[in-house]
Amino acid sequence: ALRRAMRALAPWVTENPLIFHARSAAPEDVRRAIEQAAETGFELVILSFGSGFDFESRDPAYAATMKELVDHAHARGVELGGYSLLASRRISDEHDVLDPATGTTGKHAAFGNSPCLESAWGQEYFAQLERFRAATGLDALEHDGNYPGDVCASTTHPGHAGLLDSQWKQWRRITDFYARCRAEGVYLNVPDNYHLNGSSKTGMGYRETNWSLPRAEQLVHARQHIYDGTWEKTPTMGWMFVPLSEYQGGGAAATIEPLAEHLDTYEAFLQLNLGAGVQACWRGPRLFDTPATLALVKKWVGWFKQRRAILESDVIHLRRADGRDWDGLLHVNPTLDTKGLAVLFNPLTTPLARQIRLPLYYTGLTDTVRVRIGEGPERAAHLDREYGLTLDLTLPPGLTWIELR
């Protein structure tokens, strides 16, 4: 109860945190990640897949080390979490889900192999996650390969009688666990639609192999996936991904590291994600490598936090990215002083002169609007009879934002 009360008062806790996915869980690297997060304004460090972090460790010394790191993170105004893989792996014939047609493990599962959540292993797995979290105070769980709905024909697993109750019992096992996590204020990154059962965020909809494409193509498909994913989710419900270091192949052409050598791509990723109100998993060994890189990250994190309320509001879709012309979204919220914020991207290397109509019905504005383009002066304009505003714009390469009050 005391921990929940303290978390309620913690000024850095947010339901849409800026997340650094640290690639190494070595203590000295975690401390460096925490310091970089604090310096740039990032709010959560997750010890990523492949980092060496082990949620299933039963070593008291390891748990003590993690608790020290959690305490250090909190002292710097940062939260700390870790990754655990559940379903998309094989445990054993005894503990995996059994195919009702063949009575064997393997191809029947959604991910090929999967442990049964109500096997002895499955029950102990969830108990271990809770023990480790209680011992360390970790603030977040990225739960990969979460339960996909597999049935199990085993009659010897302790948590279900047989095939007919296997799906229900496994679903209750994981959702009850998520409920307990949320009761303790634990942030849940879960790549499935468990929102109504406690998860904080799921994938926006990208394909991981896309991150092996050249950087310029990554930028286009990232904006496409945000545009498509926010038809069925609010911006804060889905995460995106930014491969600071190489991911899924692609070599140097697909990689932002060394960061200082690709500031243009790094800035474009900051603009497109934060401009959409979407948080990404920024995965790599560091968030900055030079003073110039640090200044760039702080600039756009500061820009986002200054406009956070409207950027995390609902969106109106304006034009989908195709890499050949402008694309963009319009954030709307009639309860705020800034009732609309349009984010428009020019993917070309030359300016674009375009006439663009902004549909402002859902801003709550009915007659006049105060318009500010970027850091320019504010001016008044009249809405048309369909509550829209048409602007003649020259869009420079990159991001243009338009605030509407």
PDB file of C-alpha atoms in Angstrom, residues 18-251:
ATOM      1  CA  LEU A  18       9.057   7.850 -23.324  1.00  0.00           C
ATOM      2  CA  ILE A  19      10.760   4.449 -23.393  1.00  0.00           C
ATOM      3  CA  PHE A  20      14.430   3.625 -23.901  1.00  0.00           C
ATOM      4  CA  HIS A  21      14.965  -0.076 -24.669  1.00  0.00           C
ATOM      5  CA  ALA A  22      18.427  -0.688 -23.264  1.00  0.00           C
ATOM      6  CA  ARG A  23      20.270  -3.396 -25.124  1.00  0.00           C
ATOM      7  CA  SER A  24      22.477  -4.435 -22.188  1.00  0.00           C
ATOM      8  CA  ALA A  25      21.454  -5.372 -18.649  1.00  0.00           C
ATOM      9  CA  ALA A  26      25.013  -5.245 -17.281  1.00  0.00           C
ATOM     10  CA  PRO A  27      24.767  -3.017 -14.175  1.00  0.00           C
ATOM     11  CA  GLU A  28      27.189  -0.386 -15.458  1.00  0.00           C
ATOM     12  CA  ASP A  29      25.277  -0.203 -18.756  1.00  0.00           C
ATOM     13  CA  VAL A  30      21.935   0.063 -16.956  1.00  0.00           C
ATOM     14  CA  ARG A  31      23.245   2.958 -14.867  1.00  0.00           C
ATOM     15  CA  ARG A  32      24.430   4.662 -18.036  1.00  0.00           C
ATOM     16  CA  ALA A  33      21.020   4.122 -19.640  1.00  0.00           C
ATOM     17  CA  ILE A  34      19.290   5.598 -16.600  1.00  0.00           C
ATOM     18  CA  GLU A  35      21.551   8.646 -16.649  1.00  0.00           C
ATOM     19  CA  GLN A  36      20.977   9.201 -20.347  1.00  0.00           C
ATOM     20  CA  ALA A  37      17.216   8.816 -19.901  1.00  0.00           C
ATOM     21  CA  ALA A  38      17.220  11.360 -17.085  1.00  0.00           C
ATOM     22  CA  GLU A  39      19.329  13.806 -19.075  1.00  0.00           C
ATOM     23  CA  THR A  40      17.166  13.635 -22.197  1.00  0.00           C
ATOM     24  CA  GLY A  41      13.760  13.532 -20.467  1.00  0.00           C
ATOM     25  CA  PHE A  42      12.966   9.876 -21.184  1.00  0.00           C
ATOM     26  CA  GLU A  43      10.810   8.382 -18.450  1.00  0.00           C
ATOM     27  CA  LEU A  44      11.156   4.587 -18.578  1.00  0.00           C
ATOM     28  CA  VAL A  45      14.092   2.281 -19.262  1.00  0.00           C
ATOM     29  CA  ILE A  46      13.172  -1.282 -20.256  1.00  0.00           C
ATOM     30  CA  LEU A  47      15.915  -3.897 -20.238  1.00  0.00           C
ATOM     31  CA  SER A  48      15.210  -5.271 -23.673  1.00  0.00           C
ATOM     32  CA  PHE A  49      15.116  -8.732 -25.192  1.00  0.00           C
ATOM     33  CA  GLY A  50      18.623 -10.004 -25.723  1.00  0.00           C
ATOM     34  CA  SER A  51      19.963  -7.688 -23.005  1.00  0.00           C
ATOM     35  CA  GLY A  52      20.768 -10.486 -20.567  1.00  0.00           C
ATOM     36  CA  PHE A  53      18.040  -9.433 -18.138  1.00  0.00           C
ATOM     37  CA  ASP A  54      16.385 -12.441 -16.464  1.00  0.00           C
ATOM     38  CA  PHE A  55      12.952 -12.035 -14.875  1.00  0.00           C
ATOM     39  CA  GLU A  56      13.036 -15.757 -14.028  1.00  0.00           C
ATOM     40  CA  SER A  57      16.230 -15.610 -11.985  1.00  0.00           C
ATOM     41  CA  ARG A  58      15.990 -17.073  -8.495  1.00  0.00           C
ATOM     42  CA  ASP A  59      19.377 -15.738  -7.401  1.00  0.00           C
ATOM     43  CA  PRO A  60      18.930 -13.404  -4.383  1.00  0.00           C
ATOM     44  CA  ALA A  61      22.120 -11.551  -5.280  1.00  0.00           C
ATOM     45  CA  TYR A  62      20.785 -10.821  -8.787  1.00  0.00           C
ATOM     46  CA  ALA A  63      17.499  -9.555  -7.354  1.00  0.00           C
ATOM     47  CA  ALA A  64      19.402  -7.343  -4.915  1.00  0.00           C
ATOM     48  CA  THR A  65      21.429  -5.855  -7.770  1.00  0.00           C
ATOM     49  CA  MET A  66      18.254  -5.129  -9.724  1.00  0.00           C
ATOM     50  CA  LYS A  67      16.690  -3.477  -6.676  1.00  0.00           C
ATOM     51  CA  GLU A  68      19.719  -1.197  -6.368  1.00  0.00           C
ATOM     52  CA  LEU A  69      19.285  -0.231 -10.014  1.00  0.00           C
ATOM     53  CA  VAL A  70      15.561   0.410  -9.530  1.00  0.00           C
ATOM     54  CA  ASP A  71      16.305   2.636  -6.546  1.00  0.00           C
ATOM     55  CA  HIS A  72      18.941   4.496  -8.556  1.00  0.00           C
ATOM     56  CA  ALA A  73      16.465   5.013 -11.394  1.00  0.00           C
ATOM     57  CA  HIS A  74      13.829   6.382  -9.024  1.00  0.00           C
ATOM     58  CA  ALA A  75      16.359   8.765  -7.521  1.00  0.00           C
ATOM     59  CA  ARG A  76      16.913  10.126 -11.044  1.00  0.00           C
ATOM     60  CA  GLY A  77      13.181  10.413 -11.779  1.00  0.00           C
ATOM     61  CA  VAL A  78      13.168   7.422 -14.121  1.00  0.00           C
ATOM     62  CA  GLU A  79      11.302   4.116 -13.977  1.00  0.00           C
ATOM     63  CA  LEU A  80      12.900   0.745 -14.732  1.00  0.00           C
ATOM     64  CA  GLY A  81      11.383  -2.409 -16.212  1.00  0.00           C
ATOM     65  CA  GLY A  82      12.342  -5.610 -17.957  1.00  0.00           C
ATOM     66  CA  TYR A  83      11.427  -8.122 -20.637  1.00  0.00           C
ATOM     67  CA  SER A  84      10.076 -11.655 -20.283  1.00  0.00           C
ATOM     68  CA  LEU A  85       9.114 -14.163 -22.970  1.00  0.00           C
ATOM     69  CA  LEU A  86       6.120 -16.394 -22.275  1.00  0.00           C
ATOM     70  CA  ALA A  87       4.357 -18.405 -24.930  1.00  0.00           C
ATOM     71  CA  SER A  88       6.440 -18.544 -28.089  1.00  0.00           C
ATOM     72  CA  ARG A  89       8.959 -21.077 -26.798  1.00  0.00           C
ATOM     73  CA  ARG A  90       9.214 -24.754 -25.951  1.00  0.00           C
ATOM     74  CA  ILE A  91       9.533 -25.952 -22.352  1.00  0.00           C
ATOM     75  CA  SER A  92       8.979 -29.737 -22.493  1.00  0.00           C
ATOM     76  CA  ASP A  93       6.478 -32.404 -23.521  1.00  0.00           C
ATOM     77  CA  GLU A  94       5.274 -32.441 -19.923  1.00  0.00           C
ATOM     78  CA  HIS A  95       4.474 -28.733 -19.709  1.00  0.00           C
ATOM     79  CA  ASP A  96       3.664 -27.624 -23.294  1.00  0.00           C
ATOM     80  CA  VAL A  97       0.129 -27.493 -24.687  1.00  0.00           C
ATOM     81  CA  LEU A  98      -1.045 -30.796 -26.154  1.00  0.00           C
ATOM     82  CA  ASP A  99      -2.705 -31.019 -29.562  1.00  0.00           C
ATOM     83  CA  PRO A 100      -6.193 -32.509 -29.062  1.00  0.00           C
ATOM     84  CA  ALA A 101      -5.947 -34.233 -32.449  1.00  0.00           C
ATOM     85  CA  THR A 102      -2.569 -35.931 -31.957  1.00  0.00           C
ATOM     86  CA  GLY A 103      -1.892 -35.775 -28.224  1.00  0.00           C
ATOM     87  CA  THR A 104       1.553 -34.334 -28.936  1.00  0.00           C
ATOM     88  CA  THR A 105       3.207 -30.944 -28.498  1.00  0.00           C
ATOM     89  CA  GLY A 106       4.541 -28.758 -31.285  1.00  0.00           C
ATOM     90  CA  LYS A 107       2.783 -27.500 -34.406  1.00  0.00           C
ATOM     91  CA  HIS A 108      -0.646 -27.176 -32.791  1.00  0.00           C
ATOM     92  CA  ALA A 109       0.285 -23.979 -30.879  1.00  0.00           C
ATOM     93  CA  ALA A 110      -0.214 -20.533 -32.419  1.00  0.00           C
ATOM     94  CA  PHE A 111       3.535 -19.894 -32.167  1.00  0.00           C
ATOM     95  CA  GLY A 112       4.540 -23.475 -32.991  1.00  0.00           C
ATOM     96  CA  ASN A 113       5.397 -24.315 -29.397  1.00  0.00           C
ATOM     97  CA  SER A 114       3.942 -22.929 -26.186  1.00  0.00           C
ATOM     98  CA  PRO A 115       3.882 -23.870 -22.529  1.00  0.00           C
ATOM     99  CA  CYS A 116       0.475 -24.457 -21.012  1.00  0.00           C
ATOM    100  CA  LEU A 117      -0.153 -21.663 -18.535  1.00  0.00           C
ATOM    101  CA  GLU A 118      -1.891 -24.130 -16.225  1.00  0.00           C
ATOM    102  CA  SER A 119       0.897 -26.704 -16.268  1.00  0.00           C
ATOM    103  CA  ALA A 120       3.095 -26.830 -13.191  1.00  0.00           C
ATOM    104  CA  TRP A 121       5.697 -24.841 -15.130  1.00  0.00           C
ATOM    105  CA  GLY A 122       3.150 -22.208 -16.150  1.00  0.00           C
ATOM    106  CA  GLN A 123       1.857 -21.691 -12.633  1.00  0.00           C
ATOM    107  CA  GLU A 124       5.396 -21.400 -11.270  1.00  0.00           C
ATOM    108  CA  TYR A 125       6.381 -18.993 -14.061  1.00  0.00           C
ATOM    109  CA  PHE A 126       3.746 -16.451 -13.021  1.00  0.00           C
ATOM    110  CA  ALA A 127       4.545 -16.923  -9.345  1.00  0.00           C
ATOM    111  CA  GLN A 128       8.219 -16.266 -10.097  1.00  0.00           C
ATOM    112  CA  LEU A 129       7.461 -13.063 -11.996  1.00  0.00           C
ATOM    113  CA  GLU A 130       5.531 -11.773  -8.998  1.00  0.00           C
ATOM    114  CA  ARG A 131       8.258 -12.785  -6.542  1.00  0.00           C
ATOM    115  CA  PHE A 132      10.949 -11.099  -8.607  1.00  0.00           C
ATOM    116  CA  ARG A 133       8.892  -7.951  -9.074  1.00  0.00           C
ATOM    117  CA  ALA A 134       8.169  -7.752  -5.337  1.00  0.00           C
ATOM    118  CA  ALA A 135      11.846  -8.221  -4.491  1.00  0.00           C
ATOM    119  CA  THR A 136      13.137  -5.651  -6.955  1.00  0.00           C
ATOM    120  CA  GLY A 137      10.395  -3.031  -7.255  1.00  0.00           C
ATOM    121  CA  LEU A 138      10.540  -3.078 -11.060  1.00  0.00           C
ATOM    122  CA  ASP A 139       8.052  -0.642 -12.554  1.00  0.00           C
ATOM    123  CA  ALA A 140       7.322  -2.263 -15.910  1.00  0.00           C
ATOM    124  CA  LEU A 141       6.991  -5.639 -17.590  1.00  0.00           C
ATOM    125  CA  GLU A 142       7.350  -6.091 -21.310  1.00  0.00           C
ATOM    126  CA  HIS A 143       5.563  -9.419 -21.708  1.00  0.00           C
ATOM    127  CA  ASP A 144       6.351 -10.918 -25.094  1.00  0.00           C
ATOM    128  CA  GLY A 145       4.680 -13.975 -26.606  1.00  0.00           C
ATOM    129  CA  ASN A 146       1.743 -13.527 -24.255  1.00  0.00           C
ATOM    130  CA  TYR A 147      -1.047 -16.131 -24.249  1.00  0.00           C
ATOM    131  CA  PRO A 148      -2.474 -16.371 -27.795  1.00  0.00           C
ATOM    132  CA  GLY A 149      -5.465 -18.615 -26.993  1.00  0.00           C
ATOM    133  CA  ASP A 150      -3.985 -22.098 -27.369  1.00  0.00           C
ATOM    134  CA  VAL A 151      -6.086 -25.008 -26.106  1.00  0.00           C
ATOM    135  CA  CYS A 152      -4.511 -27.958 -24.293  1.00  0.00           C
ATOM    136  CA  ALA A 153      -5.716 -31.575 -24.212  1.00  0.00           C
ATOM    137  CA  SER A 154      -3.622 -32.601 -21.193  1.00  0.00           C
ATOM    138  CA  THR A 155      -5.474 -34.177 -18.294  1.00  0.00           C
ATOM    139  CA  THR A 156      -2.461 -34.094 -15.962  1.00  0.00           C
ATOM    140  CA  HIS A 157      -1.796 -30.358 -15.759  1.00  0.00           C
ATOM    141  CA  PRO A 158      -2.787 -29.162 -12.287  1.00  0.00           C
ATOM    142  CA  GLY A 159      -4.646 -26.020 -13.387  1.00  0.00           C
ATOM    143  CA  HIS A 160      -7.228 -27.435 -15.809  1.00  0.00           C
ATOM    144  CA  ALA A 161      -9.245 -30.629 -16.036  1.00  0.00           C
ATOM    145  CA  GLY A 162      -8.818 -31.242 -19.755  1.00  0.00           C
ATOM    146  CA  LEU A 163      -9.449 -29.777 -23.184  1.00  0.00           C
ATOM    147  CA  LEU A 164     -12.780 -28.086 -22.545  1.00  0.00           C
ATOM    148  CA  ASP A 165     -11.672 -25.807 -19.717  1.00  0.00           C
ATOM    149  CA  SER A 166      -8.059 -25.320 -20.848  1.00  0.00           C
ATOM    150  CA  GLN A 167      -8.517 -22.091 -22.773  1.00  0.00           C
ATOM    151  CA  TRP A 168     -10.655 -20.442 -20.111  1.00  0.00           C
ATOM    152  CA  LYS A 169      -8.288 -21.380 -17.281  1.00  0.00           C
ATOM    153  CA  GLN A 170      -5.197 -20.182 -19.165  1.00  0.00           C
ATOM    154  CA  TRP A 171      -6.874 -16.917 -20.078  1.00  0.00           C
ATOM    155  CA  ARG A 172      -7.851 -16.363 -16.461  1.00  0.00           C
ATOM    156  CA  ARG A 173      -4.297 -17.152 -15.347  1.00  0.00           C
ATOM    157  CA  ILE A 174      -2.776 -14.391 -17.459  1.00  0.00           C
ATOM    158  CA  THR A 175      -5.521 -11.794 -17.041  1.00  0.00           C
ATOM    159  CA  ASP A 176      -5.614 -12.230 -13.260  1.00  0.00           C
ATOM    160  CA  PHE A 177      -1.841 -11.760 -13.275  1.00  0.00           C
ATOM    161  CA  TYR A 178      -2.179  -8.572 -15.336  1.00  0.00           C
ATOM    162  CA  ALA A 179      -4.842  -7.287 -12.954  1.00  0.00           C
ATOM    163  CA  ARG A 180      -2.507  -7.781  -9.996  1.00  0.00           C
ATOM    164  CA  CYS A 181       0.284  -6.003 -11.871  1.00  0.00           C
ATOM    165  CA  ARG A 182      -1.923  -3.030 -12.590  1.00  0.00           C
ATOM    166  CA  ALA A 183      -3.138  -2.920  -8.997  1.00  0.00           C
ATOM    167  CA  GLU A 184       0.508  -2.412  -8.063  1.00  0.00           C
ATOM    168  CA  GLY A 185       0.982   0.250 -10.740  1.00  0.00           C
ATOM    169  CA  VAL A 186       3.154  -1.908 -12.983  1.00  0.00           C
ATOM    170  CA  TYR A 187       3.302  -0.705 -16.593  1.00  0.00           C
ATOM    171  CA  LEU A 188       2.555  -3.487 -19.102  1.00  0.00           C
ATOM    172  CA  ASN A 189       3.836  -3.595 -22.672  1.00  0.00           C
ATOM    173  CA  VAL A 190       1.943  -6.543 -24.185  1.00  0.00           C
ATOM    174  CA  PRO A 191       1.926  -7.355 -27.940  1.00  0.00           C
ATOM    175  CA  ASP A 192      -1.752  -8.305 -28.051  1.00  0.00           C
ATOM    176  CA  ASN A 193      -5.098  -6.692 -27.302  1.00  0.00           C
ATOM    177  CA  TYR A 194      -5.158  -7.150 -23.538  1.00  0.00           C
ATOM    178  CA  HIS A 195      -6.129  -3.506 -22.940  1.00  0.00           C
ATOM    179  CA  LEU A 196      -9.384  -4.390 -21.157  1.00  0.00           C
ATOM    180  CA  ASN A 197      -7.474  -6.765 -18.897  1.00  0.00           C
ATOM    181  CA  GLY A 198      -4.704  -4.464 -17.757  1.00  0.00           C
ATOM    182  CA  SER A 199      -2.143  -3.979 -20.519  1.00  0.00           C
ATOM    183  CA  SER A 200      -0.911  -0.425 -21.028  1.00  0.00           C
ATOM    184  CA  LYS A 201       0.160  -0.645 -24.654  1.00  0.00           C
ATOM    185  CA  THR A 202       0.426  -2.999 -27.637  1.00  0.00           C
ATOM    186  CA  GLY A 203       2.245  -2.818 -30.954  1.00  0.00           C
ATOM    187  CA  MET A 204       1.004  -0.135 -33.320  1.00  0.00           C
ATOM    188  CA  GLY A 205       1.037  -2.679 -36.147  1.00  0.00           C
ATOM    189  CA  TYR A 206       4.462  -2.762 -37.794  1.00  0.00           C
ATOM    190  CA  ARG A 207       6.300  -5.840 -39.096  1.00  0.00           C
ATOM    191  CA  GLU A 208       9.653  -6.347 -37.411  1.00  0.00           C
ATOM    192  CA  THR A 209      11.447  -7.303 -40.641  1.00  0.00           C
ATOM    193  CA  ASN A 210      10.711  -3.800 -41.966  1.00  0.00           C
ATOM    194  CA  TRP A 211      13.473  -2.488 -39.713  1.00  0.00           C
ATOM    195  CA  SER A 212      16.063  -4.128 -41.961  1.00  0.00           C
ATOM    196  CA  LEU A 213      15.108  -1.750 -44.790  1.00  0.00           C
ATOM    197  CA  PRO A 214      17.211   1.331 -45.586  1.00  0.00           C
ATOM    198  CA  ARG A 215      16.640   4.220 -43.196  1.00  0.00           C
ATOM    199  CA  ALA A 216      14.645   6.370 -45.636  1.00  0.00           C
ATOM    200  CA  GLU A 217      12.191   3.529 -46.262  1.00  0.00           C
ATOM    201  CA  GLN A 218      11.861   2.893 -42.531  1.00  0.00           C
ATOM    202  CA  LEU A 219      10.695   6.481 -42.061  1.00  0.00           C
ATOM    203  CA  VAL A 220       7.946   6.125 -44.658  1.00  0.00           C
ATOM    204  CA  HIS A 221       6.591   2.815 -43.421  1.00  0.00           C
ATOM    205  CA  ALA A 222       6.740   4.041 -39.798  1.00  0.00           C
ATOM    206  CA  ARG A 223       4.397   6.912 -40.644  1.00  0.00           C
ATOM    207  CA  GLN A 224       2.198   4.519 -42.619  1.00  0.00           C
ATOM    208  CA  HIS A 225       1.871   2.162 -39.658  1.00  0.00           C
ATOM    209  CA  ILE A 226       1.048   5.002 -37.283  1.00  0.00           C
ATOM    210  CA  TYR A 227      -1.562   6.288 -39.722  1.00  0.00           C
ATOM    211  CA  ASP A 228      -3.102   2.826 -40.124  1.00  0.00           C
ATOM    212  CA  GLY A 229      -2.792   1.808 -36.472  1.00  0.00           C
ATOM    213  CA  THR A 230      -4.560   4.885 -35.113  1.00  0.00           C
ATOM    214  CA  TRP A 231      -7.789   4.039 -36.904  1.00  0.00           C
ATOM    215  CA  GLU A 232      -8.408   1.361 -34.271  1.00  0.00           C
ATOM    216  CA  LYS A 233      -6.268   2.681 -31.396  1.00  0.00           C
ATOM    217  CA  THR A 234      -5.594   6.040 -29.822  1.00  0.00           C
ATOM    218  CA  PRO A 235      -1.952   7.178 -30.171  1.00  0.00           C
ATOM    219  CA  THR A 236      -1.177   6.220 -26.581  1.00  0.00           C
ATOM    220  CA  MET A 237      -2.413   2.620 -27.017  1.00  0.00           C
ATOM    221  CA  GLY A 238       0.259   1.511 -29.492  1.00  0.00           C
ATOM    222  CA  TRP A 239       4.038   1.515 -29.489  1.00  0.00           C
ATOM    223  CA  MET A 240       6.351   1.927 -32.428  1.00  0.00           C
ATOM    224  CA  PHE A 241       9.976   0.851 -32.799  1.00  0.00           C
ATOM    225  CA  VAL A 242      13.204   2.680 -33.626  1.00  0.00           C
ATOM    226  CA  PRO A 243      16.317   0.542 -34.273  1.00  0.00           C
ATOM    227  CA  LEU A 244      19.100   2.781 -33.000  1.00  0.00           C
ATOM    228  CA  SER A 245      21.411  -0.208 -33.465  1.00  0.00           C
ATOM    229  CA  GLU A 246      21.033  -2.902 -36.119  1.00  0.00           C
ATOM    230  CA  TYR A 247      17.879  -4.995 -35.841  1.00  0.00           C
ATOM    231  CA  GLN A 248      16.697  -7.839 -38.114  1.00  0.00           C
ATOM    232  CA  GLY A 249      19.676  -7.257 -40.383  1.00  0.00           C
ATOM    233  CA  GLY A 250      20.140  -4.627 -43.036  1.00  0.00           C
ATOM    234  CA  GLY A 251      23.639  -3.554 -42.049  1.00  0.00           C
TER     235      GLY A 251
END
